[in-house]
Amino acid sequence: MNIHEYQAREILERFGLPVPKAGVASTPAEARAVAEKLGGRVVVKAQVHAGGRGKAGGVKLASSPEEAEQFAAAMLGTNLVTHQTGPQGVPVRKVMVAEATDIADELYLSIIVDGDLGVPVVIASTEGGMDIEEVADKTPEKLFRVAGDPLIGLSPYHARDIAAALGVPASAQRATAALISNLYRVFVENDCSLVEINPLVITRDGGVIALDAKINIEDDALFRHKDLAALYDPEQEDELERRARGSDLAYVKLDGGRVGCMVNGAGLAMATMDITKWAGANPANFLDIGGSAEQERIEEAFRIIVSDSDVEIILVNLFAGIARSDVVAQGIVNAARETGTSLPMVVAMRGTNAEEGRKILSESGLDITAALDLAGAAEVLRDKLAPAGHGKGGSR
Ligand code: ADP
Ligand code: MG
């Protein structure tokens, strides 16, 4: 789960990291009041769950409270489009007004869980303020990585190594090492999947300060962070992902595919995507209906899949244990009728009441091909995807 910059900033402050003085505002008048309190120059920053705000006009330097008010008025109530949002952008309901920092150098610092190593890894770079993906792509030698230890954490000498690799001036070495150690605590104690400070700034007077803050909390750990869970902002999320979250369905949108995948279980999701690739196509999404499967949730799952305009064919792969095939089949048929979808479906069902499920599907009159197993489903899928000139060009 993503949170806003002003919320992330507060967490960093609580853990002792240096951050700019700031306040949050929902109206231009409030923005002006914050700017007055801070005195002098401020930056007005659109609060959205997306980066790249600077280049998109979502970060503005104001030299007076009046100007801060004007910038806030121009941002609030609009949708901000950045290279990280879709073309429709995300709504700006709040702005953060922060004191302007005199920047000498912009650096990069983040912590993620490294999937291969299975531990948190600190990533640092002298190339701050820009897209880190681009740095990783073009000049990977400019990324410095240090793995933390799950038991020991990040050793002080590691923090000092990172500060040294960042080339911070002697005056800021100690503060930067402390900042890195504290950021590691932020990461671990809040069950984060990402903390990112871009830019980490060296100030003109030789200090160090975290100018931007991005924090993602691991969804599966939210149950033990009620205060963080309360920061969830549904408005910032893609509509289909929001609906899936509301029904406790795991939905993941994937770029560039045309097969909608409905499965139960993460392992089955992986196998289903492999088989989709084998059939010469790419998944447009996958939706995991999980273990329990009431008809209503199946119906909502199906509606979500057909609402994805990239989907040209639906692959349902079910291994019914606790879930019952007949309930899932009825849910699919109901939702297909209700939405009036004409998308073809390939369905593989095994397990509890599989035969009844297949019967419901075959008698529904919908464009559904029932397969006995995943291998059978893959062959049907391959044949259906085969016709030349169909859609967005599969890789066959
Ligand atoms: P984003 O990553 O969404 O573009 P940032 O918070 O990183 O937003 O801001 C973009 C740029 O604006 C920064 O790289 C920095 O140069 C400048 N900036 C941001 N906050 C401040 C601040 N408090 N004082 C001075 N400049 C700032
Ligand atoms: Mg940034």
JSON list of C-alpha atoms in Angstrom, two decimals, residues 88-242:
[
{"chain": "A", "resi": 88, "resn": "GLN", "atom": "CA", "xyz": [-6.19, 10.54, -16.94]},
{"chain": "A", "resi": 89, "resn": "GLY", "atom": "CA", "xyz": [-3.83, 11.29, -14.04]},
{"chain": "A", "resi": 90, "resn": "VAL", "atom": "CA", "xyz": [-4.62, 11.19, -10.32]},
{"chain": "A", "resi": 91, "resn": "PRO", "atom": "CA", "xyz": [-6.63, 13.72, -8.32]},
{"chain": "A", "resi": 92, "resn": "VAL", "atom": "CA", "xyz": [-4.86, 16.34, -6.19]},
{"chain": "A", "resi": 93, "resn": "ARG", "atom": "CA", "xyz": [-6.84, 16.81, -2.96]},
{"chain": "A", "resi": 94, "resn": "LYS", "atom": "CA", "xyz": [-3.99, 18.09, -0.81]},
{"chain": "A", "resi": 95, "resn": "VAL", "atom": "CA", "xyz": [-0.75, 19.95, -1.24]},
{"chain": "A", "resi": 96, "resn": "MET", "atom": "CA", "xyz": [2.24, 19.93, 1.04]},
{"chain": "A", "resi": 97, "resn": "VAL", "atom": "CA", "xyz": [3.87, 23.27, 1.66]},
{"chain": "A", "resi": 98, "resn": "ALA", "atom": "CA", "xyz": [7.51, 22.86, 2.68]},
{"chain": "A", "resi": 99, "resn": "GLU", "atom": "CA", "xyz": [10.30, 25.29, 3.38]},
{"chain": "A", "resi": 100, "resn": "ALA", "atom": "CA", "xyz": [12.56, 25.65, 0.35]},
{"chain": "A", "resi": 101, "resn": "THR", "atom": "CA", "xyz": [16.00, 24.10, 0.78]},
{"chain": "A", "resi": 102, "resn": "ASP", "atom": "CA", "xyz": [19.16, 25.50, -0.76]},
{"chain": "A", "resi": 103, "resn": "ILE", "atom": "CA", "xyz": [20.37, 22.51, -2.70]},
{"chain": "A", "resi": 104, "resn": "ALA", "atom": "CA", "xyz": [24.06, 21.82, -3.34]},
{"chain": "A", "resi": 105, "resn": "ASP", "atom": "CA", "xyz": [23.67, 18.21, -4.48]},
{"chain": "A", "resi": 106, "resn": "GLU", "atom": "CA", "xyz": [20.87, 15.71, -5.07]},
{"chain": "A", "resi": 107, "resn": "LEU", "atom": "CA", "xyz": [21.52, 12.05, -4.13]},
{"chain": "A", "resi": 108, "resn": "TYR", "atom": "CA", "xyz": [19.43, 8.89, -4.16]},
{"chain": "A", "resi": 109, "resn": "LEU", "atom": "CA", "xyz": [18.67, 6.49, -1.32]},
{"chain": "A", "resi": 110, "resn": "SER", "atom": "CA", "xyz": [16.17, 3.64, -1.05]},
{"chain": "A", "resi": 111, "resn": "ILE", "atom": "CA", "xyz": [15.53, 0.33, 0.65]},
{"chain": "A", "resi": 112, "resn": "ILE", "atom": "CA", "xyz": [13.64, -2.56, -0.92]},
{"chain": "A", "resi": 113, "resn": "VAL", "atom": "CA", "xyz": [13.31, -6.25, -0.27]},
{"chain": "A", "resi": 114, "resn": "ASP", "atom": "CA", "xyz": [15.62, -8.02, -2.68]},
{"chain": "A", "resi": 115, "resn": "GLY", "atom": "CA", "xyz": [13.64, -10.98, -3.98]},
{"chain": "A", "resi": 116, "resn": "ASP", "atom": "CA", "xyz": [16.70, -13.06, -4.82]},
{"chain": "A", "resi": 117, "resn": "LEU", "atom": "CA", "xyz": [18.56, -12.47, -1.57]},
{"chain": "A", "resi": 118, "resn": "GLY", "atom": "CA", "xyz": [15.40, -12.40, 0.55]},
{"chain": "A", "resi": 119, "resn": "VAL", "atom": "CA", "xyz": [16.69, -9.49, 2.66]},
{"chain": "A", "resi": 120, "resn": "PRO", "atom": "CA", "xyz": [16.31, -5.71, 2.69]},
{"chain": "A", "resi": 121, "resn": "VAL", "atom": "CA", "xyz": [18.83, -4.01, 0.44]},
{"chain": "A", "resi": 122, "resn": "VAL", "atom": "CA", "xyz": [19.90, -0.38, 0.64]},
{"chain": "A", "resi": 123, "resn": "ILE", "atom": "CA", "xyz": [20.41, 1.22, -2.74]},
{"chain": "A", "resi": 124, "resn": "ALA", "atom": "CA", "xyz": [22.32, 4.48, -2.97]},
{"chain": "A", "resi": 125, "resn": "SER", "atom": "CA", "xyz": [23.46, 6.63, -5.86]},
{"chain": "A", "resi": 126, "resn": "THR", "atom": "CA", "xyz": [25.07, 9.98, -6.46]},
{"chain": "A", "resi": 127, "resn": "GLU", "atom": "CA", "xyz": [22.57, 10.43, -9.30]},
{"chain": "A", "resi": 128, "resn": "GLY", "atom": "CA", "xyz": [19.63, 11.77, -7.30]},
{"chain": "A", "resi": 129, "resn": "GLY", "atom": "CA", "xyz": [16.62, 13.74, -8.45]},
{"chain": "A", "resi": 130, "resn": "MET", "atom": "CA", "xyz": [16.23, 11.72, -11.63]},
{"chain": "A", "resi": 131, "resn": "ASP", "atom": "CA", "xyz": [14.62, 8.45, -12.61]},
{"chain": "A", "resi": 132, "resn": "ILE", "atom": "CA", "xyz": [16.50, 5.70, -10.86]},
{"chain": "A", "resi": 133, "resn": "GLU", "atom": "CA", "xyz": [15.29, 3.20, -13.48]},
{"chain": "A", "resi": 134, "resn": "GLU", "atom": "CA", "xyz": [17.18, 5.22, -16.06]},
{"chain": "A", "resi": 135, "resn": "VAL", "atom": "CA", "xyz": [20.31, 5.27, -13.92]},
{"chain": "A", "resi": 136, "resn": "ALA", "atom": "CA", "xyz": [20.04, 1.50, -13.44]},
{"chain": "A", "resi": 137, "resn": "ASP", "atom": "CA", "xyz": [19.63, 1.10, -17.18]},
{"chain": "A", "resi": 138, "resn": "LYS", "atom": "CA", "xyz": [22.34, 3.39, -18.53]},
{"chain": "A", "resi": 139, "resn": "THR", "atom": "CA", "xyz": [24.90, 3.65, -15.74]},
{"chain": "A", "resi": 140, "resn": "PRO", "atom": "CA", "xyz": [24.37, 0.67, -13.42]},
{"chain": "A", "resi": 141, "resn": "GLU", "atom": "CA", "xyz": [27.88, 1.22, -12.00]},
{"chain": "A", "resi": 142, "resn": "LYS", "atom": "CA", "xyz": [26.49, 4.33, -10.31]},
{"chain": "A", "resi": 143, "resn": "LEU", "atom": "CA", "xyz": [24.24, 2.26, -8.04]},
{"chain": "A", "resi": 144, "resn": "PHE", "atom": "CA", "xyz": [25.70, 1.16, -4.73]},
{"chain": "A", "resi": 145, "resn": "ARG", "atom": "CA", "xyz": [23.98, -1.72, -2.95]},
{"chain": "A", "resi": 146, "resn": "VAL", "atom": "CA", "xyz": [24.33, -3.08, 0.57]},
{"chain": "A", "resi": 147, "resn": "ALA", "atom": "CA", "xyz": [22.30, -6.00, 1.91]},
{"chain": "A", "resi": 148, "resn": "GLY", "atom": "CA", "xyz": [21.02, -5.83, 5.46]},
{"chain": "A", "resi": 149, "resn": "ASP", "atom": "CA", "xyz": [21.05, -8.85, 7.76]},
{"chain": "A", "resi": 150, "resn": "PRO", "atom": "CA", "xyz": [17.63, -10.05, 8.94]},
{"chain": "A", "resi": 151, "resn": "LEU", "atom": "CA", "xyz": [18.98, -10.65, 12.47]},
{"chain": "A", "resi": 152, "resn": "ILE", "atom": "CA", "xyz": [21.59, -7.93, 12.91]},
{"chain": "A", "resi": 153, "resn": "GLY", "atom": "CA", "xyz": [19.98, -5.30, 10.70]},
{"chain": "A", "resi": 154, "resn": "LEU", "atom": "CA", "xyz": [22.24, -2.78, 9.03]},
{"chain": "A", "resi": 155, "resn": "SER", "atom": "CA", "xyz": [25.59, -2.48, 10.75]},
{"chain": "A", "resi": 156, "resn": "PRO", "atom": "CA", "xyz": [26.90, 1.02, 11.53]},
{"chain": "A", "resi": 157, "resn": "TYR", "atom": "CA", "xyz": [29.93, 0.42, 9.33]},
{"chain": "A", "resi": 158, "resn": "HIS", "atom": "CA", "xyz": [27.58, -0.38, 6.42]},
{"chain": "A", "resi": 159, "resn": "ALA", "atom": "CA", "xyz": [25.82, 2.94, 6.95]},
{"chain": "A", "resi": 160, "resn": "ARG", "atom": "CA", "xyz": [29.22, 4.69, 6.96]},
{"chain": "A", "resi": 161, "resn": "ASP", "atom": "CA", "xyz": [30.23, 2.83, 3.77]},
{"chain": "A", "resi": 162, "resn": "ILE", "atom": "CA", "xyz": [27.08, 4.01, 2.03]},
{"chain": "A", "resi": 163, "resn": "ALA", "atom": "CA", "xyz": [27.61, 7.61, 3.16]},
{"chain": "A", "resi": 164, "resn": "ALA", "atom": "CA", "xyz": [31.17, 7.41, 1.83]},
{"chain": "A", "resi": 165, "resn": "ALA", "atom": "CA", "xyz": [29.99, 5.94, -1.48]},
{"chain": "A", "resi": 166, "resn": "LEU", "atom": "CA", "xyz": [27.58, 8.84, -1.82]},
{"chain": "A", "resi": 167, "resn": "GLY", "atom": "CA", "xyz": [30.56, 11.18, -1.60]},
{"chain": "A", "resi": 168, "resn": "VAL", "atom": "CA", "xyz": [28.88, 13.44, 0.95]},
{"chain": "A", "resi": 169, "resn": "PRO", "atom": "CA", "xyz": [31.13, 16.19, 2.36]},
{"chain": "A", "resi": 170, "resn": "ALA", "atom": "CA", "xyz": [32.92, 15.51, 5.64]},
{"chain": "A", "resi": 171, "resn": "SER", "atom": "CA", "xyz": [30.54, 17.87, 7.46]},
{"chain": "A", "resi": 172, "resn": "ALA", "atom": "CA", "xyz": [27.59, 15.61, 6.58]},
{"chain": "A", "resi": 173, "resn": "GLN", "atom": "CA", "xyz": [29.17, 12.14, 6.82]},
{"chain": "A", "resi": 174, "resn": "ARG", "atom": "CA", "xyz": [28.07, 11.41, 10.35]},
{"chain": "A", "resi": 175, "resn": "ALA", "atom": "CA", "xyz": [24.55, 12.77, 9.87]},
{"chain": "A", "resi": 176, "resn": "THR", "atom": "CA", "xyz": [24.15, 10.82, 6.62]},
{"chain": "A", "resi": 177, "resn": "ALA", "atom": "CA", "xyz": [25.24, 7.55, 8.25]},
{"chain": "A", "resi": 178, "resn": "ALA", "atom": "CA", "xyz": [22.75, 8.15, 11.08]},
{"chain": "A", "resi": 179, "resn": "LEU", "atom": "CA", "xyz": [20.05, 8.96, 8.54]},
{"chain": "A", "resi": 180, "resn": "ILE", "atom": "CA", "xyz": [20.72, 5.68, 6.71]},
{"chain": "A", "resi": 181, "resn": "SER", "atom": "CA", "xyz": [20.56, 3.65, 9.95]},
{"chain": "A", "resi": 182, "resn": "ASN", "atom": "CA", "xyz": [17.30, 5.36, 10.91]},
{"chain": "A", "resi": 183, "resn": "LEU", "atom": "CA", "xyz": [15.83, 4.79, 7.46]},
{"chain": "A", "resi": 184, "resn": "TYR", "atom": "CA", "xyz": [16.58, 1.10, 7.86]},
{"chain": "A", "resi": 185, "resn": "ARG", "atom": "CA", "xyz": [14.62, 1.16, 11.13]},
{"chain": "A", "resi": 186, "resn": "VAL", "atom": "CA", "xyz": [11.73, 2.88, 9.35]},
{"chain": "A", "resi": 187, "resn": "PHE", "atom": "CA", "xyz": [11.76, 0.11, 6.78]},
{"chain": "A", "resi": 188, "resn": "VAL", "atom": "CA", "xyz": [11.82, -2.80, 9.21]},
{"chain": "A", "resi": 189, "resn": "GLU", "atom": "CA", "xyz": [9.59, -1.47, 11.97]},
{"chain": "A", "resi": 190, "resn": "ASN", "atom": "CA", "xyz": [6.82, -0.41, 9.58]},
{"chain": "A", "resi": 191, "resn": "ASP", "atom": "CA", "xyz": [6.96, -3.56, 7.44]},
{"chain": "A", "resi": 192, "resn": "CYS", "atom": "CA", "xyz": [7.70, -1.54, 4.34]},
{"chain": "A", "resi": 193, "resn": "SER", "atom": "CA", "xyz": [8.19, -2.98, 0.90]},
{"chain": "A", "resi": 194, "resn": "LEU", "atom": "CA", "xyz": [9.86, 0.26, -0.23]},
{"chain": "A", "resi": 195, "resn": "VAL", "atom": "CA", "xyz": [11.24, 3.44, 1.26]},
{"chain": "A", "resi": 196, "resn": "GLU", "atom": "CA", "xyz": [12.75, 5.89, -1.18]},
{"chain": "A", "resi": 197, "resn": "ILE", "atom": "CA", "xyz": [14.32, 9.29, -0.71]},
{"chain": "A", "resi": 198, "resn": "ASN", "atom": "CA", "xyz": [14.85, 10.95, -4.06]},
{"chain": "A", "resi": 199, "resn": "PRO", "atom": "CA", "xyz": [16.39, 13.38, -3.70]},
{"chain": "A", "resi": 200, "resn": "LEU", "atom": "CA", "xyz": [18.44, 13.09, -0.56]},
{"chain": "A", "resi": 201, "resn": "VAL", "atom": "CA", "xyz": [19.94, 16.55, -0.52]},
{"chain": "A", "resi": 202, "resn": "ILE", "atom": "CA", "xyz": [23.25, 18.00, 0.56]},
{"chain": "A", "resi": 203, "resn": "THR", "atom": "CA", "xyz": [22.48, 21.60, 1.49]},
{"chain": "A", "resi": 204, "resn": "ARG", "atom": "CA", "xyz": [24.60, 24.64, 0.69]},
{"chain": "A", "resi": 205, "resn": "ASP", "atom": "CA", "xyz": [25.63, 24.90, 4.31]},
{"chain": "A", "resi": 206, "resn": "GLY", "atom": "CA", "xyz": [26.94, 21.31, 4.27]},
{"chain": "A", "resi": 207, "resn": "GLY", "atom": "CA", "xyz": [24.02, 19.51, 5.94]},
{"chain": "A", "resi": 208, "resn": "VAL", "atom": "CA", "xyz": [21.89, 16.62, 4.76]},
{"chain": "A", "resi": 209, "resn": "ILE", "atom": "CA", "xyz": [18.08, 16.47, 4.43]},
{"chain": "A", "resi": 210, "resn": "ALA", "atom": "CA", "xyz": [15.43, 14.13, 2.97]},
{"chain": "A", "resi": 211, "resn": "LEU", "atom": "CA", "xyz": [13.55, 16.30, 0.44]},
{"chain": "A", "resi": 212, "resn": "ASP", "atom": "CA", "xyz": [11.18, 13.72, -0.98]},
{"chain": "A", "resi": 213, "resn": "ALA", "atom": "CA", "xyz": [9.79, 10.62, 0.72]},
{"chain": "A", "resi": 214, "resn": "LYS", "atom": "CA", "xyz": [8.04, 7.62, -0.69]},
{"chain": "A", "resi": 215, "resn": "ILE", "atom": "CA", "xyz": [6.91, 4.71, 1.48]},
{"chain": "A", "resi": 216, "resn": "ASN", "atom": "CA", "xyz": [5.09, 1.54, 0.46]},
{"chain": "A", "resi": 217, "resn": "ILE", "atom": "CA", "xyz": [3.76, -0.73, 3.19]},
{"chain": "A", "resi": 218, "resn": "GLU", "atom": "CA", "xyz": [3.57, -4.47, 2.59]},
{"chain": "A", "resi": 219, "resn": "ASP", "atom": "CA", "xyz": [-0.16, -5.26, 2.21]},
{"chain": "A", "resi": 220, "resn": "ASP", "atom": "CA", "xyz": [0.09, -8.53, 4.09]},
{"chain": "A", "resi": 221, "resn": "ALA", "atom": "CA", "xyz": [1.52, -6.76, 7.15]},
{"chain": "A", "resi": 222, "resn": "LEU", "atom": "CA", "xyz": [-1.16, -4.07, 7.39]},
{"chain": "A", "resi": 223, "resn": "PHE", "atom": "CA", "xyz": [-3.12, -6.07, 9.94]},
{"chain": "A", "resi": 224, "resn": "ARG", "atom": "CA", "xyz": [-0.48, -5.22, 12.51]},
{"chain": "A", "resi": 225, "resn": "HIS", "atom": "CA", "xyz": [-0.24, -1.54, 11.58]},
{"chain": "A", "resi": 226, "resn": "LYS", "atom": "CA", "xyz": [-3.77, -0.25, 12.01]},
{"chain": "A", "resi": 227, "resn": "ASP", "atom": "CA", "xyz": [-2.53, 3.34, 12.09]},
{"chain": "A", "resi": 228, "resn": "LEU", "atom": "CA", "xyz": [-0.82, 2.90, 8.72]},
{"chain": "A", "resi": 229, "resn": "ALA", "atom": "CA", "xyz": [-3.76, 0.98, 7.23]},
{"chain": "A", "resi": 230, "resn": "ALA", "atom": "CA", "xyz": [-5.92, 4.01, 8.06]},
{"chain": "A", "resi": 231, "resn": "LEU", "atom": "CA", "xyz": [-3.82, 6.08, 5.63]},
{"chain": "A", "resi": 232, "resn": "TYR", "atom": "CA", "xyz": [-5.23, 4.16, 2.65]},
{"chain": "A", "resi": 233, "resn": "ASP", "atom": "CA", "xyz": [-6.42, 6.61, 0.00]},
{"chain": "A", "resi": 234, "resn": "PRO", "atom": "CA", "xyz": [-8.73, 4.77, -2.43]},
{"chain": "A", "resi": 235, "resn": "GLU", "atom": "CA", "xyz": [-8.93, 7.79, -4.74]},
{"chain": "A", "resi": 236, "resn": "GLN", "atom": "CA", "xyz": [-5.31, 7.35, -5.75]},
{"chain": "A", "resi": 237, "resn": "GLU", "atom": "CA", "xyz": [-5.76, 3.80, -6.90]},
{"chain": "A", "resi": 238, "resn": "ASP", "atom": "CA", "xyz": [-6.70, 2.38, -10.28]},
{"chain": "A", "resi": 239, "resn": "GLU", "atom": "CA", "xyz": [-10.48, 1.75, -10.27]},
{"chain": "A", "resi": 240, "resn": "LEU", "atom": "CA", "xyz": [-10.27, -1.99, -10.93]},
{"chain": "A", "resi": 241, "resn": "GLU", "atom": "CA", "xyz": [-7.58, -2.49, -8.29]},
{"chain": "A", "resi": 242, "resn": "ARG", "atom": "CA", "xyz": [-9.70, -0.56, -5.81]}
]
